[in-house]
XYZ file of C-alpha atoms in Angstrom:
613
model
C -55.396 44.348 -122.862
C -52.479 46.563 -123.788
C -54.425 49.632 -122.715
C -55.182 48.052 -119.338
C -51.547 47.059 -118.849
C -50.435 50.593 -119.715
C -52.929 52.081 -117.258
C -51.746 49.684 -114.597
C -48.134 50.658 -115.116
C -49.005 54.342 -114.957
C -50.775 54.022 -111.601
C -48.824 55.051 -108.465
C -46.956 52.159 -106.863
C -48.076 51.471 -103.304
C -45.454 49.976 -101.007
C -48.186 48.606 -98.733
C -48.484 45.726 -101.216
C -44.822 44.796 -100.982
C -43.897 45.542 -97.361
C -45.446 42.318 -95.988
C -43.050 40.416 -98.254
C -39.879 42.257 -97.231
C -40.835 42.836 -93.616
C -43.414 45.285 -92.271
C -41.442 45.901 -89.087
C -38.138 44.118 -89.374
C -34.656 44.974 -88.167
C -34.333 47.836 -90.657
C -37.529 49.559 -89.536
C -36.775 48.998 -85.859
C -33.384 50.675 -86.245
C -35.067 53.577 -88.009
C -37.624 53.893 -85.229
C -35.295 53.649 -82.232
C -32.366 55.598 -83.667
C -34.113 58.169 -85.896
C -37.826 58.638 -85.267
C -37.910 58.520 -81.484
C -34.775 60.626 -80.844
C -36.209 63.176 -83.278
C -39.075 63.801 -80.829
C -36.783 65.487 -78.312
C -35.800 68.725 -80.116
C -39.451 69.487 -80.857
C -40.480 69.323 -77.195
C -37.351 71.121 -76.050
C -37.887 73.971 -78.495
C -41.594 74.269 -77.698
C -41.358 74.448 -73.906
C -37.855 75.515 -72.866
C -38.787 79.180 -72.987
C -41.340 78.647 -70.194
C -38.327 78.380 -67.895
C -36.427 81.269 -69.495
C -39.079 83.767 -68.419
C -39.406 83.058 -64.678
C -40.565 86.147 -62.808
C -38.825 86.731 -59.441
C -40.087 89.011 -56.709
C -39.174 92.598 -57.590
C -39.539 96.208 -56.464
C -38.399 99.679 -57.541
C -34.690 100.453 -57.362
C -33.898 103.620 -55.387
C -30.232 104.516 -55.952
C -30.237 107.077 -53.101
C -30.875 104.225 -50.642
C -28.150 101.941 -51.977
C -26.136 102.247 -48.751
C -28.767 100.528 -46.566
C -29.951 96.911 -46.514
C -32.503 95.476 -48.954
C -35.070 94.984 -46.173
C -34.702 98.600 -45.074
C -35.001 99.866 -48.663
C -38.252 97.980 -49.147
C -39.692 99.158 -45.828
C -38.615 102.746 -46.333
C -39.076 103.412 -50.057
C -41.739 100.958 -51.258
C -45.479 101.152 -50.395
C -46.649 98.258 -48.219
C -49.987 96.453 -48.584
C -51.704 93.561 -46.809
C -50.529 91.070 -49.431
C -46.983 92.417 -49.624
C -45.116 95.353 -51.080
C -45.730 97.244 -54.318
C -43.843 95.925 -57.348
C -44.249 98.856 -59.707
C -44.371 102.032 -57.598
C -42.255 103.828 -55.011
C -42.583 106.886 -52.856
C -41.889 110.191 -54.605
C -39.617 111.942 -52.126
C -36.491 113.980 -51.679
C -34.413 111.190 -50.169
C -31.861 113.622 -48.712
C -34.368 114.413 -45.926
C -37.159 112.004 -44.879
C -39.245 111.178 -41.845
C -42.482 109.270 -41.144
C -44.676 112.316 -41.755
C -43.203 112.718 -45.224
C -43.878 109.035 -46.025
C -47.516 109.312 -45.004
C -48.094 112.402 -47.138
C -45.915 111.507 -50.132
C -47.138 110.706 -53.610
C -46.269 107.569 -55.571
C -44.305 107.325 -58.781
C -43.271 104.577 -61.199
C -39.905 102.854 -61.086
C -37.916 105.559 -62.866
C -34.537 103.985 -62.047
C -35.433 100.367 -62.835
C -36.024 97.452 -60.510
C -34.368 95.267 -57.939
C -34.929 91.502 -58.057
C -34.932 88.840 -55.376
C -32.365 86.430 -56.807
C -32.381 83.917 -53.971
C -34.399 81.411 -56.047
C -34.539 82.866 -59.575
C -31.235 84.497 -60.430
C -31.248 84.244 -64.243
C -34.189 85.059 -66.501
C -35.006 87.168 -69.524
C -37.337 89.032 -67.168
C -34.317 90.108 -65.091
C -31.995 90.821 -68.011
C -34.518 92.776 -70.089
C -36.660 94.206 -67.203
C -39.887 92.580 -68.431
C -42.037 93.602 -65.454
C -44.812 96.079 -64.698
C -45.774 97.760 -68.011
C -43.717 95.130 -69.864
C -45.034 92.054 -68.024
C -46.920 91.021 -71.176
C -43.689 90.638 -73.138
C -42.913 87.002 -72.134
C -46.421 86.148 -73.362
C -45.612 87.845 -76.664
C -42.567 85.564 -76.825
C -44.867 82.510 -76.744
C -47.034 84.099 -79.428
C -43.920 84.647 -81.560
C -43.023 80.971 -81.172
C -46.509 79.827 -82.158
C -46.743 82.212 -85.105
C -43.710 80.480 -86.600
C -45.358 77.052 -86.396
C -47.952 77.265 -89.194
C -45.508 79.150 -91.415
C -42.773 76.573 -90.909
C -44.935 73.503 -91.268
C -46.134 74.638 -94.688
C -42.723 75.836 -95.819
C -40.966 72.644 -94.750
C -43.969 70.639 -95.953
C -43.538 72.150 -99.404
C -39.780 71.591 -99.176
C -40.402 68.058 -97.974
C -42.302 67.232 -101.153
C -40.049 69.283 -103.426
C -36.509 68.168 -102.519
C -37.225 65.096 -100.408
C -37.461 64.149 -96.755
C -33.745 63.791 -96.060
C -32.588 67.201 -97.281
C -35.547 69.016 -95.742
C -34.851 67.375 -92.361
C -31.305 68.729 -92.234
C -32.478 72.173 -93.366
C -35.069 72.091 -90.573
C -32.417 70.963 -88.067
C -30.121 73.811 -89.155
C -32.971 76.304 -88.703
C -33.629 74.991 -85.190
C -29.974 75.230 -84.188
C -29.720 78.728 -85.649
C -32.773 79.899 -83.740
C -31.505 78.289 -80.531
C -28.093 79.941 -80.745
C -29.641 83.323 -81.588
C -31.909 82.896 -78.558
C -28.901 82.388 -76.274
C -27.047 85.403 -77.693
C -30.023 87.805 -77.553
C -29.136 91.290 -76.268
C -32.692 92.594 -76.001
C -36.246 91.275 -75.942
C -37.064 91.790 -79.613
C -33.919 89.917 -80.638
C -34.978 87.112 -78.307
C -38.580 87.092 -79.614
C -37.378 87.031 -83.243
C -35.132 84.098 -82.381
C -38.106 82.246 -80.883
C -40.016 82.773 -84.137
C -37.133 81.096 -85.992
C -37.306 78.176 -83.535
C -41.088 78.091 -84.011
C -40.625 77.546 -87.740
C -39.314 74.059 -86.942
C -42.109 73.042 -84.547
C -43.553 70.493 -85.193
C -41.749 69.993 -88.524
C -38.476 68.883 -86.898
C -39.915 65.561 -85.790
C -42.568 65.106 -88.463
C -40.086 64.638 -91.301
C -38.177 61.602 -89.910
C -41.449 60.399 -88.412
C -43.021 60.338 -91.856
C -39.986 58.476 -93.235
C -40.458 55.813 -90.567
C -44.196 55.593 -91.235
C -43.582 55.244 -94.955
C -41.173 52.366 -94.333
C -43.350 50.281 -91.977
C -46.406 48.292 -92.945
C -49.960 49.389 -92.078
C -50.146 46.904 -89.187
C -47.476 48.819 -87.269
C -48.237 52.465 -88.026
C -50.434 52.881 -84.968
C -47.649 51.424 -82.818
C -45.125 53.853 -84.311
C -47.518 56.761 -83.730
C -48.236 55.863 -80.107
C -44.534 55.331 -79.393
C -43.780 58.722 -80.909
C -46.367 60.418 -78.704
C -44.980 58.660 -75.645
C -41.384 59.593 -76.418
C -42.445 63.163 -77.058
C -43.821 63.220 -73.513
C -40.683 61.529 -72.166
C -38.604 64.198 -73.890
C -40.535 66.960 -72.132
C -40.063 65.146 -68.810
C -36.338 65.124 -69.557
C -36.571 68.861 -70.264
C -38.089 69.391 -66.805
C -35.075 67.663 -65.260
C -32.659 69.776 -67.297
C -34.400 73.026 -66.374
C -34.305 72.007 -62.695
C -30.536 71.556 -62.832
C -29.752 74.536 -65.092
C -31.233 77.815 -63.898
C -29.238 80.113 -66.191
C -31.453 80.889 -69.186
C -28.510 81.449 -71.546
C -26.889 78.103 -70.696
C -30.340 76.483 -70.889
C -30.739 77.854 -74.428
C -27.453 76.282 -75.473
C -28.083 72.961 -73.687
C -31.507 72.540 -75.293
C -30.246 73.034 -78.857
C -26.483 72.438 -79.321
C -26.542 68.683 -78.456
C -28.918 68.126 -81.362
C -26.089 68.990 -83.747
C -25.177 65.308 -83.255
C -28.166 64.556 -85.477
C -26.050 65.549 -88.470
C -24.571 62.060 -88.207
C -27.895 60.881 -89.667
C -26.694 62.148 -93.030
C -24.653 58.951 -93.391
C -27.482 56.462 -92.874
C -30.843 58.266 -92.958
C -32.493 57.012 -96.174
C -34.680 58.986 -98.487
C -38.291 57.859 -98.453
C -38.783 55.194 -101.137
C -42.409 56.295 -101.516
C -41.286 59.810 -102.370
C -38.639 58.487 -104.767
C -41.227 56.335 -106.556
C -43.627 59.245 -106.998
C -40.767 61.330 -108.423
C -39.844 58.602 -110.884
C -36.446 57.909 -109.268
C -36.905 54.158 -109.417
C -33.241 53.158 -109.285
C -32.719 54.926 -105.952
C -35.956 53.484 -104.575
C -34.917 50.021 -105.701
C -31.560 50.274 -103.897
C -33.239 51.323 -100.645
C -35.829 48.556 -100.844
C -33.162 45.972 -101.615
C -31.194 47.137 -98.593
C -34.348 46.968 -96.484
C -35.016 43.401 -97.613
C -31.393 42.407 -97.057
C -31.248 43.718 -93.467
C -34.616 42.117 -92.726
C -33.260 38.843 -94.162
C -35.966 38.841 -96.817
C -35.880 38.861 -100.585
C -37.452 41.481 -102.766
C -39.976 39.697 -105.037
C -38.822 39.266 -108.616
C -42.133 40.619 -109.902
C -41.594 43.869 -108.028
C -38.084 44.263 -109.446
C -39.460 43.723 -112.937
C -42.207 46.266 -112.277
C -39.618 48.814 -111.121
C -37.535 48.170 -114.197
C -40.577 48.731 -116.392
C -41.442 51.975 -114.582
C -37.940 53.299 -115.305
C -38.817 53.220 -118.993
C -42.405 54.526 -118.706
C -43.293 58.146 -118.045
C -46.696 59.512 -117.187
C -48.345 61.633 -119.830
C -49.073 65.315 -119.180
C -52.787 64.618 -118.889
C -52.178 61.933 -116.266
C -49.934 64.258 -114.267
C -52.583 66.974 -114.469
C -55.284 64.566 -113.339
C -53.136 63.468 -110.406
C -52.464 67.012 -109.241
C -55.889 68.526 -109.860
C -58.679 67.249 -107.688
C -61.567 68.629 -105.662
C -60.734 71.973 -104.084
C -61.266 73.699 -100.773
C -64.865 74.670 -101.538
C -65.834 70.994 -101.779
C -65.741 70.949 -97.972
C -68.649 73.388 -97.732
C -70.571 72.933 -100.957
C -73.131 70.434 -99.581
C -74.967 70.699 -96.223
C -73.771 67.490 -94.518
C -70.122 67.978 -95.528
C -70.371 71.621 -94.445
C -71.706 70.638 -91.013
C -69.044 67.964 -90.496
C -66.282 70.330 -91.589
C -67.433 73.000 -89.123
C -67.726 70.504 -86.253
C -64.351 68.888 -86.962
C -62.687 72.298 -87.149
C -64.297 73.499 -83.896
C -63.268 70.298 -82.126
C -59.725 70.578 -83.437
C -59.563 74.198 -82.280
C -60.854 73.328 -78.804
C -58.667 70.257 -78.351
C -55.439 71.853 -79.528
C -56.051 75.071 -77.635
C -56.800 73.332 -74.327
C -54.008 70.754 -74.652
C -51.303 73.336 -75.344
C -52.818 75.785 -72.855
C -52.697 73.237 -70.042
C -49.130 72.345 -71.022
C -48.145 76.018 -70.741
C -49.980 76.426 -67.447
C -48.445 73.431 -65.664
C -45.480 75.280 -64.091
C -47.841 77.890 -62.583
C -49.611 75.310 -60.389
C -48.450 73.527 -57.265
C -45.619 74.444 -54.942
C -42.840 73.369 -57.315
C -43.027 74.390 -60.971
C -40.587 71.692 -62.073
C -42.529 68.899 -60.360
C -45.853 70.231 -61.651
C -44.537 70.391 -65.214
C -43.102 66.857 -64.943
C -46.384 65.441 -63.673
C -48.352 67.242 -66.388
C -46.227 65.475 -69.008
C -46.143 62.094 -67.257
C -49.950 61.742 -67.171
C -50.002 61.786 -70.973
C -48.285 58.397 -71.248
C -51.073 56.278 -69.639
C -53.570 58.414 -71.550
C -52.058 57.377 -74.885
C -52.010 53.717 -73.846
C -55.652 53.901 -72.801
C -56.613 55.391 -76.179
C -54.764 52.610 -77.970
C -56.820 50.027 -76.097
C -60.321 51.502 -76.326
C -60.582 53.415 -79.590
C -61.154 50.307 -81.733
C -63.597 48.846 -79.218
C -65.775 51.789 -78.196
C -65.390 53.891 -81.304
C -64.288 57.493 -81.646
C -67.245 59.737 -80.771
C -67.821 58.881 -77.129
C -64.150 58.547 -76.122
C -63.551 61.968 -77.718
C -66.652 63.474 -76.121
C -66.038 62.049 -72.640
C -62.366 62.928 -72.605
C -63.095 66.560 -73.519
C -65.984 66.876 -71.043
C -63.986 65.272 -68.209
C -61.101 67.605 -68.982
C -63.410 70.615 -68.989
C -65.273 69.711 -65.792
C -61.982 69.090 -63.984
C -60.807 72.569 -64.959
C -64.091 74.256 -64.015
C -64.223 72.412 -60.667
C -61.126 74.276 -59.509
C -63.310 77.359 -58.939
C -65.000 75.511 -56.061
C -61.742 75.066 -54.183
C -60.353 77.574 -51.682
C -57.348 79.599 -52.796
C -54.989 77.715 -50.505
C -56.021 74.269 -51.881
C -52.838 73.999 -53.940
C -52.631 70.200 -53.987
C -56.316 69.683 -54.841
C -56.033 72.208 -57.675
C -52.996 70.388 -59.036
C -54.804 67.020 -58.905
C -57.783 68.379 -60.848
C -55.390 69.926 -63.338
C -53.625 66.573 -63.867
C -56.964 64.812 -64.417
C -57.820 67.462 -66.995
C -54.450 67.073 -68.733
C -54.820 63.260 -68.781
C -58.230 63.549 -70.449
C -57.358 66.236 -73.001
C -54.243 64.297 -74.064
C -56.561 61.428 -75.022
C -58.786 63.790 -77.001
C -55.745 65.284 -78.728
C -54.736 61.807 -79.884
C -58.248 60.819 -81.046
C -59.142 63.940 -83.033
C -56.613 63.321 -85.811
C -57.626 59.790 -86.915
C -61.306 60.586 -86.354
C -61.061 63.578 -88.682
C -59.187 61.531 -91.253
C -61.937 58.934 -91.297
C -64.761 61.476 -91.602
C -63.312 63.319 -94.592
C -63.629 61.415 -97.900
C -60.426 60.251 -99.550
C -60.649 62.797 -102.386
C -60.418 65.768 -100.029
C -58.931 64.184 -96.907
C -55.673 66.069 -97.165
C -57.384 69.407 -97.810
C -59.894 68.807 -95.014
C -57.382 67.849 -92.361
C -55.074 70.619 -93.489
C -57.657 73.398 -93.165
C -59.168 72.072 -89.904
C -55.819 71.642 -88.200
C -54.582 74.989 -89.519
C -57.564 76.857 -88.088
C -57.195 74.805 -84.918
C -53.583 75.932 -84.764
C -54.746 79.534 -84.475
C -55.696 78.646 -80.921
C -51.985 78.402 -80.165
C -51.688 82.131 -80.841
C -54.622 82.909 -78.548
C -53.772 80.601 -75.649
C -50.718 82.529 -74.342
C -52.980 85.527 -73.679
C -55.426 83.286 -71.782
C -52.661 81.846 -69.583
C -51.432 85.420 -69.008
C -54.702 86.100 -67.175
C -53.485 83.692 -64.485
C -51.041 86.285 -63.212
C -53.998 88.062 -61.567
C -56.382 85.127 -61.066
C -54.884 81.621 -61.011
C -58.216 79.885 -61.689
C -59.485 82.101 -64.542
C -57.472 80.432 -67.369
C -58.602 77.011 -66.151
C -62.220 78.194 -66.214
C -61.903 79.471 -69.789
C -60.148 76.324 -71.045
C -62.670 74.164 -69.181
C -65.644 75.809 -70.885
C -64.010 75.535 -74.306
C -63.316 71.838 -73.701
C -66.884 71.053 -72.548
C -68.406 72.862 -75.544
C -66.105 70.961 -77.906
C -66.971 67.641 -76.264
C -70.724 68.213 -76.582
C -70.396 69.252 -80.237
C -68.401 66.103 -81.054
C -71.476 63.935 -80.352
C -73.076 65.274 -83.534
C -70.330 63.696 -85.650
C -71.149 60.225 -87.035
C -69.292 57.189 -85.744
C -66.732 55.672 -88.113
C -65.906 52.376 -86.390
C -67.194 49.328 -88.341
C -68.197 51.544 -91.285
C -66.948 51.573 -94.838
C -65.424 55.000 -95.005
C -66.227 57.481 -97.800
C -63.944 57.650 -100.809
C -65.636 60.260 -103.012
C -67.220 63.583 -102.131
C -70.639 62.113 -102.895
C -70.038 59.289 -100.422
C -68.807 61.839 -97.901
C -72.068 63.772 -98.193
C -74.129 60.590 -97.671
C -72.004 59.364 -94.726
C -73.868 60.303 -91.542
C -76.600 62.161 -93.434
C -79.383 60.253 -91.639
C -77.824 60.899 -88.219
C -80.536 60.967 -85.544
C -80.993 61.211 -81.769
C -80.649 57.449 -81.368
C -77.286 57.568 -83.150
C -76.248 60.481 -80.969
C -76.804 58.718 -77.632
C -75.570 55.267 -78.692
C -72.372 54.548 -76.747
C -71.209 51.261 -78.297
C -71.055 51.398 -82.106
C -73.125 48.846 -84.013
C -71.710 46.936 -86.954
C -73.897 47.792 -89.991
C -75.849 44.918 -91.506
C -74.129 43.296 -94.452
C -70.602 44.170 -93.281
C -68.587 41.053 -92.580
C -65.095 40.811 -91.210
C -63.376 40.025 -94.480
C -65.021 43.038 -96.078
C -64.159 45.465 -93.302
C -62.758 48.390 -95.168
C -61.049 51.532 -94.051
C -59.011 54.464 -95.270
C -56.867 52.814 -97.887
C -58.011 49.196 -97.896
C -59.338 48.817 -101.412
C -55.999 47.567 -102.710
C -56.004 44.633 -100.272
C -58.848 42.813 -102.042
C -57.134 39.980 -103.855
C -58.831 37.859 -106.455
C -58.368 34.105 -106.432
C -55.520 32.959 -108.640
C -54.517 29.502 -109.790
C -50.892 30.521 -110.187
C -48.935 31.370 -107.057
C -47.324 34.794 -107.186
C -44.983 36.545 -104.792
C -47.944 38.556 -103.536
C -50.440 35.774 -103.825
C -50.365 34.785 -100.176
C -52.112 38.046 -99.323
C -55.340 36.240 -100.185
C -54.700 33.721 -97.404
C -54.091 36.294 -94.681
C -57.764 36.616 -93.667
C -56.956 36.891 -89.991
C -54.531 39.740 -90.462
C -56.850 41.636 -92.816
C -59.165 42.534 -89.983
C -56.287 43.673 -87.797
C -54.735 45.530 -90.697
C -57.965 47.355 -91.433
C -58.439 48.343 -87.824
C -54.880 49.466 -87.345
C -54.970 51.337 -90.634
C -58.012 53.238 -89.453
C -56.376 54.308 -86.203
C -53.787 57.087 -86.240
C -52.676 56.263 -89.778
C -50.954 59.036 -91.678
C -53.190 60.347 -94.431
C -51.838 59.899 -97.926
C -52.107 62.119 -100.968
C -53.584 60.907 -104.244
C -50.128 59.810 -105.398
C -49.601 57.638 -102.313
C -47.150 59.889 -100.463
C -47.646 61.082 -96.904
C -47.869 64.856 -96.660
C -46.403 66.726 -93.718
C -48.880 69.569 -94.058
C -51.686 67.181 -93.125
C -50.186 66.789 -89.656
C -50.328 70.367 -88.393
C-alpha cells in the first residue's frame, strides 16, 4: 500500500483532472485567450509575409547618363531595344552617344546596363529592388531573402523550444519577442541586400515560435473540451492578422516605414510581463509547486471557483517528495527515432505522414507567397487568399469528427491540386478565372493544413508521438526552403508554379488514402500497438468514405490521445473529483474534442513547442 501511494505521488500531475473543478474555460482563460493568445498571432503573420511587399519589382530599363537631358520616353525609344511585348529591361544599345542616327541604331550591338537602371516609380516608388538594384542578374535575390527567412524557422523553433522547456514559457516569450523586434529594426536599417537578408533570418528565428509560446500557455490552462476551440480561433486570428497586414501594406508603400510599422508596435507586448503567468504544467514538472499553487489559486478565484482541498494537499505532499534518479531517467529516456522505422507498418505510416506533411506545408505556404502575383491588384488578391482560410477552418471543425480524417484530407488536397492544374487550360488573359481557381485551391489546402496535424498525432503511438510529429513536420518544413524557388519560376511563366504545386498536392492527397482512419478507434499507446494499428488495411478500408465504429466500442469507452486518466472507478465516498464519474455525456464530447487539434504532450505531461513545427 505504501509502495503504491509512493508511486502515485511520484507520477506527473495532470491538470486535466482538476481543470473541470476550477473552470475549463472561465473568465481567467478567456482573458488569456483574447488578450494574450490571439493578439500574439499578429507578429507571426506580419513577420512571415511583410517582405513580400518590400520586394515589389517596378518596370525598369538601363540608365544612360549621356541621355539625361531628354525625356524618359525619348531615352527608352532611343537607347533601349524595343520588342513586341515591350522594351528590354537588361540591355541597351552600345553606341557613342555623342553622334547617333537611325543607321547606327540598326547596326549597333547590345550591352548590359553598365551604369545601373532607371525605375518607373509611378506605382512602386520604394522597394529593396530599387534601393539595392535587385534586377536582371540579381533578380533572384528577393527569392533568396524568402529562403533566408525560412531557414531561420526550423533553427528558431528548436532553439526557443529548448529554451521554452529550460527556463519556462514566460521568459522565452519575451526573449523571442526581443529577437523579432531586433530583426525588424535591422531590416529597416539595412544598407545593402546581405544586411537585409541576414535581418530576415533573425526574424525567421521567431516564426512560428512567437505565437506558439503564449498559445501553448493558453492551451495548458484550458480544459480538453475547449482546446479545439482555442486552436481554431488561433488559426482564424492568424488569417485576420494577415488580412490586416494587406491593409497596412496598401496604405504604406515605403518599405522602410513598413518594416518599422510591422514590428515596433509589438513592443507594447512587453506589458504582458506584468500579468502573463508561467505555465502551471511546466512549473509542476519542474517541481516548483508553490508557484504552481499560487497560479491555480488565482485561476480558481477569478473563475469564482474553489481549488479542491485534496489537490492542495497533494501539492503540499509533492513539495516534500522528490523523484529518484532512476525515475527521472525513466521519464527522459524512451523509444528513440529509429522506432519510427524499425517495423514495416510503422515505417510505411511514417513515410506517408512525412510526405503528406511536406506536400501540405509546401503548397499552403507556396500559394500564400504567390497570392500577390495573381489578379489585377496584388493587395486585393493577397487579402482574398487569406480570407478564404476562415470558412475553411470552420468547415474542418464541423466535418472532421463526422467524416473522419482520411477523406477530408485526401479530397481537400486533390481539389486544391486540380484547381491549380486547371489554370493551364485558361487563356493568358483570363486573370479573373485564374484568381478564382487559385482561391478555391487556397481554400482547400488550408483545410488540409489544419487536418494533417491532429491526424498525424493520432496515428503515432503515445510513446513516440512527439518524436514522430517532430521529425515529420521538420522534414515537411524543408519545403519552405524549396517553395520560394518554385514561385520564382512565375516571373517567366505565371502558371508554372501553380502546375508544380498542383501536382504535389494531388500526389499527397492520393497517398493519404493509404493511411488508416482514426475516428472511432482506440488510438495506439505503445509502439507495439502502433505497429498493429492499420496493419490489416485493405482495399475496402481504402475506399470507405464514412468511418465505421469498430464492434465492441461503446460511447462511454471511446478513448483517444490522452483519455486513459478519465476512467473513474465507482466510489462510495464523494470526493472533489468524484463527479467526473457522472459526466457520461461530456466524456464523449471530451474524447472527440481531445482527438481533434489537441496539442501533443510529452511523457511528463507538458506540451512541447517543437512538436508544432
